[in-house]
mmCIF file of C-alpha atoms in Angstrom:
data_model
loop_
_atom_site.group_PDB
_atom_site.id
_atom_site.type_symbol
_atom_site.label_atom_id
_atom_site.label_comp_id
_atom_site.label_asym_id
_atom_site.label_seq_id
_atom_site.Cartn_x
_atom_site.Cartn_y
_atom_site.Cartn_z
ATOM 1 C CA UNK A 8 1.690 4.486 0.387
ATOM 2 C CA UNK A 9 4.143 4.840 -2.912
ATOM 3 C CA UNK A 10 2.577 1.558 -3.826
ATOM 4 C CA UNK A 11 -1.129 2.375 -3.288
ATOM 5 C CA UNK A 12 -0.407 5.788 -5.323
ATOM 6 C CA UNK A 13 1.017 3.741 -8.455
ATOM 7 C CA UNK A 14 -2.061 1.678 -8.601
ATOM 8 C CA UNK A 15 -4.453 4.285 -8.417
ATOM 9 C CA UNK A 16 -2.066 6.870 -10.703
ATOM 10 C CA UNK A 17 -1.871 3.288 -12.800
ATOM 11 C CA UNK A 18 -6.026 3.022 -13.048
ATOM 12 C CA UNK A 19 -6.552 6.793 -14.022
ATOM 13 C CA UNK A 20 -4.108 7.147 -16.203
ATOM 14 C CA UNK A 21 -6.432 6.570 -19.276
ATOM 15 C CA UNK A 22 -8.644 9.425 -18.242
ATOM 16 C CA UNK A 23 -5.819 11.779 -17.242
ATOM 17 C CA UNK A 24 -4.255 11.337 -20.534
ATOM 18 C CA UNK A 25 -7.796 12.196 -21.882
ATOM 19 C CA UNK A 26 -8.265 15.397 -19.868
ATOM 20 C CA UNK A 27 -4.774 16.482 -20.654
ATOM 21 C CA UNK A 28 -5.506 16.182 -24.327
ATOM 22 C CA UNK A 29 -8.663 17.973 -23.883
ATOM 23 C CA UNK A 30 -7.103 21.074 -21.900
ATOM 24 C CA UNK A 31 -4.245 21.205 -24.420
ATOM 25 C CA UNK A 32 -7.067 21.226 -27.528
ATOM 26 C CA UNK A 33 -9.182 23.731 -25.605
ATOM 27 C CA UNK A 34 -5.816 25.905 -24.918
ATOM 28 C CA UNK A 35 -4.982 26.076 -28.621
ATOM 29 C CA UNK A 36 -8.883 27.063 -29.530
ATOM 30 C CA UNK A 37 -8.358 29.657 -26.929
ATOM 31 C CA UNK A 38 -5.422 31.004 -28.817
ATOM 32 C CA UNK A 39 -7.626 31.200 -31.793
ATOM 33 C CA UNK A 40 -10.065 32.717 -30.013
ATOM 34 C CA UNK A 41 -13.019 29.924 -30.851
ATOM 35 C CA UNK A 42 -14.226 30.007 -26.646
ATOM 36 C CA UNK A 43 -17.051 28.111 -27.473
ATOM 37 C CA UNK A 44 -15.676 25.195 -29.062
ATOM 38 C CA UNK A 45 -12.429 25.577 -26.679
ATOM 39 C CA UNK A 46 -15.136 25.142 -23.429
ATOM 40 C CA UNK A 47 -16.624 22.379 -25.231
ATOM 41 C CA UNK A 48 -13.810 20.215 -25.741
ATOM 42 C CA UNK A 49 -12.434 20.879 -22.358
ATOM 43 C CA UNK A 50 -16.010 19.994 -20.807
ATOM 44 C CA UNK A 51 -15.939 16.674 -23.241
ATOM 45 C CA UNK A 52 -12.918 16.092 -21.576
ATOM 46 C CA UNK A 53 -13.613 16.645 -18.120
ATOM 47 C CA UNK A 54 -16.920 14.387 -18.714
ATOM 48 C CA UNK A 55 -14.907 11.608 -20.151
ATOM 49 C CA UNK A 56 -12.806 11.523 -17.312
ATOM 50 C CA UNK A 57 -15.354 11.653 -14.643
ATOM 51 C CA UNK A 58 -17.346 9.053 -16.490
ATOM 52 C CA UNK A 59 -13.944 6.718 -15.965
ATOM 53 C CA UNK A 60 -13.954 7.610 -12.152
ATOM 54 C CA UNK A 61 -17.538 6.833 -11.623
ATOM 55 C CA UNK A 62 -17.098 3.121 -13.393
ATOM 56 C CA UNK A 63 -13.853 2.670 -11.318
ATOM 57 C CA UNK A 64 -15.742 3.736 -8.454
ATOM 58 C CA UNK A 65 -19.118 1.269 -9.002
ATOM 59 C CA UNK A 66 -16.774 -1.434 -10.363
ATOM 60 C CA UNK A 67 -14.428 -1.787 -7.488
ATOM 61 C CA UNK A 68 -11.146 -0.628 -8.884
ATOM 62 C CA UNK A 69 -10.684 2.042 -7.744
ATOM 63 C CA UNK A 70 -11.224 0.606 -3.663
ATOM 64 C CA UNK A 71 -9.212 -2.634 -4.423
ATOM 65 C CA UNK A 72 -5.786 -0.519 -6.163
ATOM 66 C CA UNK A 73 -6.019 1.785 -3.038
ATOM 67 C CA UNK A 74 -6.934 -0.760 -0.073
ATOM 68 C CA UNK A 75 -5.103 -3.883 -1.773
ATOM 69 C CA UNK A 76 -2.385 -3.013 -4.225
ATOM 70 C CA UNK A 77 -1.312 -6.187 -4.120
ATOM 71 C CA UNK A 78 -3.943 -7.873 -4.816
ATOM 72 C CA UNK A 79 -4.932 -5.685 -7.431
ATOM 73 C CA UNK A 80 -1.522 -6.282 -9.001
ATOM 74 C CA UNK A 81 -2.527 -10.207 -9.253
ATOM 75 C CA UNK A 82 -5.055 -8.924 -10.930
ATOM 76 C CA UNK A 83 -7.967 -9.830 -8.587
ATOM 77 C CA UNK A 84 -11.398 -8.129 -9.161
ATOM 78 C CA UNK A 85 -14.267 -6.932 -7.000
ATOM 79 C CA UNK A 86 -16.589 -6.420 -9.712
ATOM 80 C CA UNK A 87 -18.439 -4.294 -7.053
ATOM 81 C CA UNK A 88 -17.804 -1.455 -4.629
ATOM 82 C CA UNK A 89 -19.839 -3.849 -2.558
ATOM 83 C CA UNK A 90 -17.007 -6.444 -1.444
ATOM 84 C CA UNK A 91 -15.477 -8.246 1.761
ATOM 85 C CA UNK A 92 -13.136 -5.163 2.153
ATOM 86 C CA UNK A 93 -12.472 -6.367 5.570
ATOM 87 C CA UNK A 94 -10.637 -9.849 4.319
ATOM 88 C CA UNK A 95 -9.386 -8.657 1.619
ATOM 89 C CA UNK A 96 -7.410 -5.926 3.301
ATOM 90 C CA UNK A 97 -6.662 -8.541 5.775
ATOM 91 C CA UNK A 98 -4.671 -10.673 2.919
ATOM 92 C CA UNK A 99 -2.944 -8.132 1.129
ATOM 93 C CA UNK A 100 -1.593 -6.935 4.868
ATOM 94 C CA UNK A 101 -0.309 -10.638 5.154
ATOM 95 C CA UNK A 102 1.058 -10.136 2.123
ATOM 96 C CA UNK A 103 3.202 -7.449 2.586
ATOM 97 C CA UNK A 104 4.403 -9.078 5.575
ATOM 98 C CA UNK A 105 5.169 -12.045 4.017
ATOM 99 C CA UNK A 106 7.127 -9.992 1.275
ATOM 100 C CA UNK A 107 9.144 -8.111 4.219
ATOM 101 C CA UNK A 108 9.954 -12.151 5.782
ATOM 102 C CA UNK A 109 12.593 -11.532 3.261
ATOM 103 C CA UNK A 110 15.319 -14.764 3.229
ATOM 104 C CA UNK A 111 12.592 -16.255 5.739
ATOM 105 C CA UNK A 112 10.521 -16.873 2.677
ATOM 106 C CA UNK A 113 11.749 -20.406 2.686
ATOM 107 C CA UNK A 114 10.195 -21.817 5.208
ATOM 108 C CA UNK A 115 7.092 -21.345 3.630
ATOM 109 C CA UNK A 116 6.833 -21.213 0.028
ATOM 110 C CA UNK A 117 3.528 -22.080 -0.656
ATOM 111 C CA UNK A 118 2.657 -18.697 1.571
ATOM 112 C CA UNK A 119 1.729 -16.490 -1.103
ATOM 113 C CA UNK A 120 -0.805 -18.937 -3.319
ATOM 114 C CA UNK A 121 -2.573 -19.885 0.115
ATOM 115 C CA UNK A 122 -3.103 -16.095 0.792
ATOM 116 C CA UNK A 123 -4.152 -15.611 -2.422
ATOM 117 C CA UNK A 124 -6.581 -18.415 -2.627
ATOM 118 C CA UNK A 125 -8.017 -16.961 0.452
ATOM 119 C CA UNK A 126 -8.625 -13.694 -0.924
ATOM 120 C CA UNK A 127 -10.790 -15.298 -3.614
ATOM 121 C CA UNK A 128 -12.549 -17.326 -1.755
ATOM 122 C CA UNK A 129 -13.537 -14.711 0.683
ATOM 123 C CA UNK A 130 -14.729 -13.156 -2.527
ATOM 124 C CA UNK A 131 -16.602 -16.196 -3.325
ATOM 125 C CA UNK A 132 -18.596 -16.527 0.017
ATOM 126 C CA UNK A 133 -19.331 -13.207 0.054
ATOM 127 C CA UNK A 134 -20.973 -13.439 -3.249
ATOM 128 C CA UNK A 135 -23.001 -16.302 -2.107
ATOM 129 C CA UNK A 136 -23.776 -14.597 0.781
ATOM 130 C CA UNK A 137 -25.154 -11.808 -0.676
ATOM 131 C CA UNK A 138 -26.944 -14.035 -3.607
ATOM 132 C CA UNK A 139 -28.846 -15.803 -0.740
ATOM 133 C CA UNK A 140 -29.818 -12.658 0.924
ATOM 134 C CA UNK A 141 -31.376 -11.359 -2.319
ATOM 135 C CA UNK A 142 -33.275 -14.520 -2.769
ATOM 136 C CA UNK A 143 -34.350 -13.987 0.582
ATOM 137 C CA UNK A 144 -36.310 -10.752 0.212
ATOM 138 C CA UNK A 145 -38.912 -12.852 -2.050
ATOM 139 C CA UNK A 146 -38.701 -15.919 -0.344
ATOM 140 C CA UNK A 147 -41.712 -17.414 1.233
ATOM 141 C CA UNK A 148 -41.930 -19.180 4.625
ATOM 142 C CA UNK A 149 -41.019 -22.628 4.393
ATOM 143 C CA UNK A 150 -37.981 -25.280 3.758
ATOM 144 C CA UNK A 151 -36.410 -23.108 0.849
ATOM 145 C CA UNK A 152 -36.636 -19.922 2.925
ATOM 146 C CA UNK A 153 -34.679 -21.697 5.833
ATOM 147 C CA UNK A 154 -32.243 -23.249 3.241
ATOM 148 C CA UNK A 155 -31.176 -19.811 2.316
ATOM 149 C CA UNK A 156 -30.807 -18.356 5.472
ATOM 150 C CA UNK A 157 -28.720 -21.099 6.161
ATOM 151 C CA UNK A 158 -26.685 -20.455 3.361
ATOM 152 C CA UNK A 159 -26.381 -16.854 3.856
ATOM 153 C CA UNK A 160 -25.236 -17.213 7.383
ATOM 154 C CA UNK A 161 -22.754 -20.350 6.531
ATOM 155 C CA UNK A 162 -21.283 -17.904 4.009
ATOM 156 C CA UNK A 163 -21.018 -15.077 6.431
ATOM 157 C CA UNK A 164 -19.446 -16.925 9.113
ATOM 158 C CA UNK A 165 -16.978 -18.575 6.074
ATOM 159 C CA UNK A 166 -15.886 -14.275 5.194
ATOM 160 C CA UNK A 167 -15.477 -13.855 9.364
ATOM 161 C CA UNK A 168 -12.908 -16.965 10.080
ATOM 162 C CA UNK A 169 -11.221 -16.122 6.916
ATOM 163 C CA UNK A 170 -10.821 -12.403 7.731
ATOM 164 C CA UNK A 171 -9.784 -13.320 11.791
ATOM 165 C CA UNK A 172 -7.064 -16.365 9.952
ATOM 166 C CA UNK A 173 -5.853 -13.904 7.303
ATOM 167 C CA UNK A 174 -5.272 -11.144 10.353
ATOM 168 C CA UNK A 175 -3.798 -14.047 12.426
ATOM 169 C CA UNK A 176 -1.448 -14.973 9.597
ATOM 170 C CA UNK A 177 0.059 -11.037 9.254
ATOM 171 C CA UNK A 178 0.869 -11.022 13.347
ATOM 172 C CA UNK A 179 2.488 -14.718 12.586
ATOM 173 C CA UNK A 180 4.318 -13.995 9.737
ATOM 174 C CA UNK A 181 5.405 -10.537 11.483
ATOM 175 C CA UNK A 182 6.401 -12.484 14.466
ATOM 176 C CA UNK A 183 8.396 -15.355 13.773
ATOM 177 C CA UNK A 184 10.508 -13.560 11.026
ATOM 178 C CA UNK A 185 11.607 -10.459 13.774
ATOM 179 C CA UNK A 186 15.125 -10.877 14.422
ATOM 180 C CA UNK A 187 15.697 -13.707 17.023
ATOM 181 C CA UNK A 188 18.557 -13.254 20.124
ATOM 182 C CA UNK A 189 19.701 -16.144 21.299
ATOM 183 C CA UNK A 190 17.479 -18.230 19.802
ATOM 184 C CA UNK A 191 16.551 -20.228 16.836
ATOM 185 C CA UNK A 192 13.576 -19.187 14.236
ATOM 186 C CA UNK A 193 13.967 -22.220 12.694
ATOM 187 C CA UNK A 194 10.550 -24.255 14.402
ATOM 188 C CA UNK A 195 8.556 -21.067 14.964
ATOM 189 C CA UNK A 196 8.970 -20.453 10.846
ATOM 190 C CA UNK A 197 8.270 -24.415 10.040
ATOM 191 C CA UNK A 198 5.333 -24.049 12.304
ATOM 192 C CA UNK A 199 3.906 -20.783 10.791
ATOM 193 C CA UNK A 200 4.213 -22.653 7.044
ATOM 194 C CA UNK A 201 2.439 -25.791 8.097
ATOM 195 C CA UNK A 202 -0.313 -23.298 9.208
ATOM 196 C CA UNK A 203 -0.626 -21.557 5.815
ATOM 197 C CA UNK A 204 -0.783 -25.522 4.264
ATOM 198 C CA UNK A 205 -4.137 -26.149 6.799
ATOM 199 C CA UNK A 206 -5.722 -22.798 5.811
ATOM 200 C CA UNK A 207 -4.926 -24.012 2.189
ATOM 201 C CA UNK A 208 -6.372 -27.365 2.876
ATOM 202 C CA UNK A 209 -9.644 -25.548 4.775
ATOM 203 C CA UNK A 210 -10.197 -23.905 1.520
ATOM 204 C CA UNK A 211 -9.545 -26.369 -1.041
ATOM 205 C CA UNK A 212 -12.146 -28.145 0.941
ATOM 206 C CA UNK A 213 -14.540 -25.399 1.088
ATOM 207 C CA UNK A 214 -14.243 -25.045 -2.710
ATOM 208 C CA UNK A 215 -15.478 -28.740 -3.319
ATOM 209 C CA UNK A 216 -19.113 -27.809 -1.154
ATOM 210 C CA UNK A 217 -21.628 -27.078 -3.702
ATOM 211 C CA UNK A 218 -22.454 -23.423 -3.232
ATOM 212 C CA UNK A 219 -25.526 -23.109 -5.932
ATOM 213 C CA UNK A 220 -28.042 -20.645 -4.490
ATOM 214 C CA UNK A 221 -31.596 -21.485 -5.994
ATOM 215 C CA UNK A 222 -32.191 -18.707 -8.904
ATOM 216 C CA UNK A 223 -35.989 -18.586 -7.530
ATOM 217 C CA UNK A 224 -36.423 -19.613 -3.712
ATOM 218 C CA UNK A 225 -40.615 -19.327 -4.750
ATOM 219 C CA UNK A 226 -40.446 -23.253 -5.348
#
């Protein structure tokens, strides 16, 4: 929670600097006694910052610093409210229990770019996804039509087996770095890292199948 509140406090803090300066200008035109230009400057203020809510809002920021801080503090973007929330809550969970392996880090220190590569390219297919679907409100019957659909519903499927890996990955990680009696973690850790190396390979793989969605689908 402390985390998600820095990243929001961290996106608004622009606009609640700018409505603090506006209630301190309109408290010293109060003082003067100017209550018109003291209500303006306070409502200037107050629109300023709501205008900086709604664009965090439409953009995506605001939903990716509360639902993925840590994502958001790599610095990936939505660019829409309209995003594979699902997945990408799914990798920053596996992230934070990848952070908590602690020492068990080791054993699989490629971890963190695979999870990040999969948050991106859940990003990705959900884009296409949603490109094709467009495409497909104007698309007449015929090959192109059935090409899209196709590609709409390979991208879909791509978002659900990333999302149900991502949410396997968290229980894994969660798992095999829980304190062991009388036993060895050793293997189960090994094992859990070769499995973030295949999901890396599945996507690097993914990434070289041409993903163009046809800008008219009336050809």
């Amino acid at each position: 929670m402390k985390r998600r509140m820095l990243r929001v406090g961290r996106l608004f803090l622009f606009e609640g600097s700018l409505l603090a300066l506006a209630a301190a200008a309109s408290a010293h035109l109060f003082s003067l006694e100017l209550w018109g230009t003291a209500l303006m400057a306070f409502a200037v203020g107050l629109a300023g910052c709501a205008a900086g809510a709604s664009v965090a809002l439409r953009s995506g920021d605001l939903m990716m610093a509360w639902r993925c801080p840590r994502l958001d503090a790599l610095a990936l973007r939505a660019d829409s409210a309209d995003a594979p929330w699902e997945a990408l809550a799914a990798a920053d969970e596996a992230l934070g229990a990848l952070e908590s392996a602690g020492g068990y880090r080791e054993f699989f220190p490629e971890a963190r770019r695979h999870l990040v590569q999969s948050a991106f390219r859940s990003l990705a297919a959900y884009r296409l996804a949603e490109r094709a679907l467009d495409a497909l409100r104007e698309a007449p019957e015929g090959e192109a039509r059935e090409r899209l659909a196709a590609q709409e519903a390979a991208a879909r499927r791509e978002v659900a087996s990333l999302t149900a890996a991502l949410k396997d990955l968290k229980a894994r990680f969660v798992a095999a770095t829980a304190p062991v009696l009388g036993g060895e973690a050793g293997p189960a850790l090994r094992e859990l890292g070769a499995q973030t190396d295949l999901l890396a390979v599945a996507i690097d793989d993914l990434n070289r199948t041409p993903e163009a969605v046809p800008a008219s689908s009336r050809s």
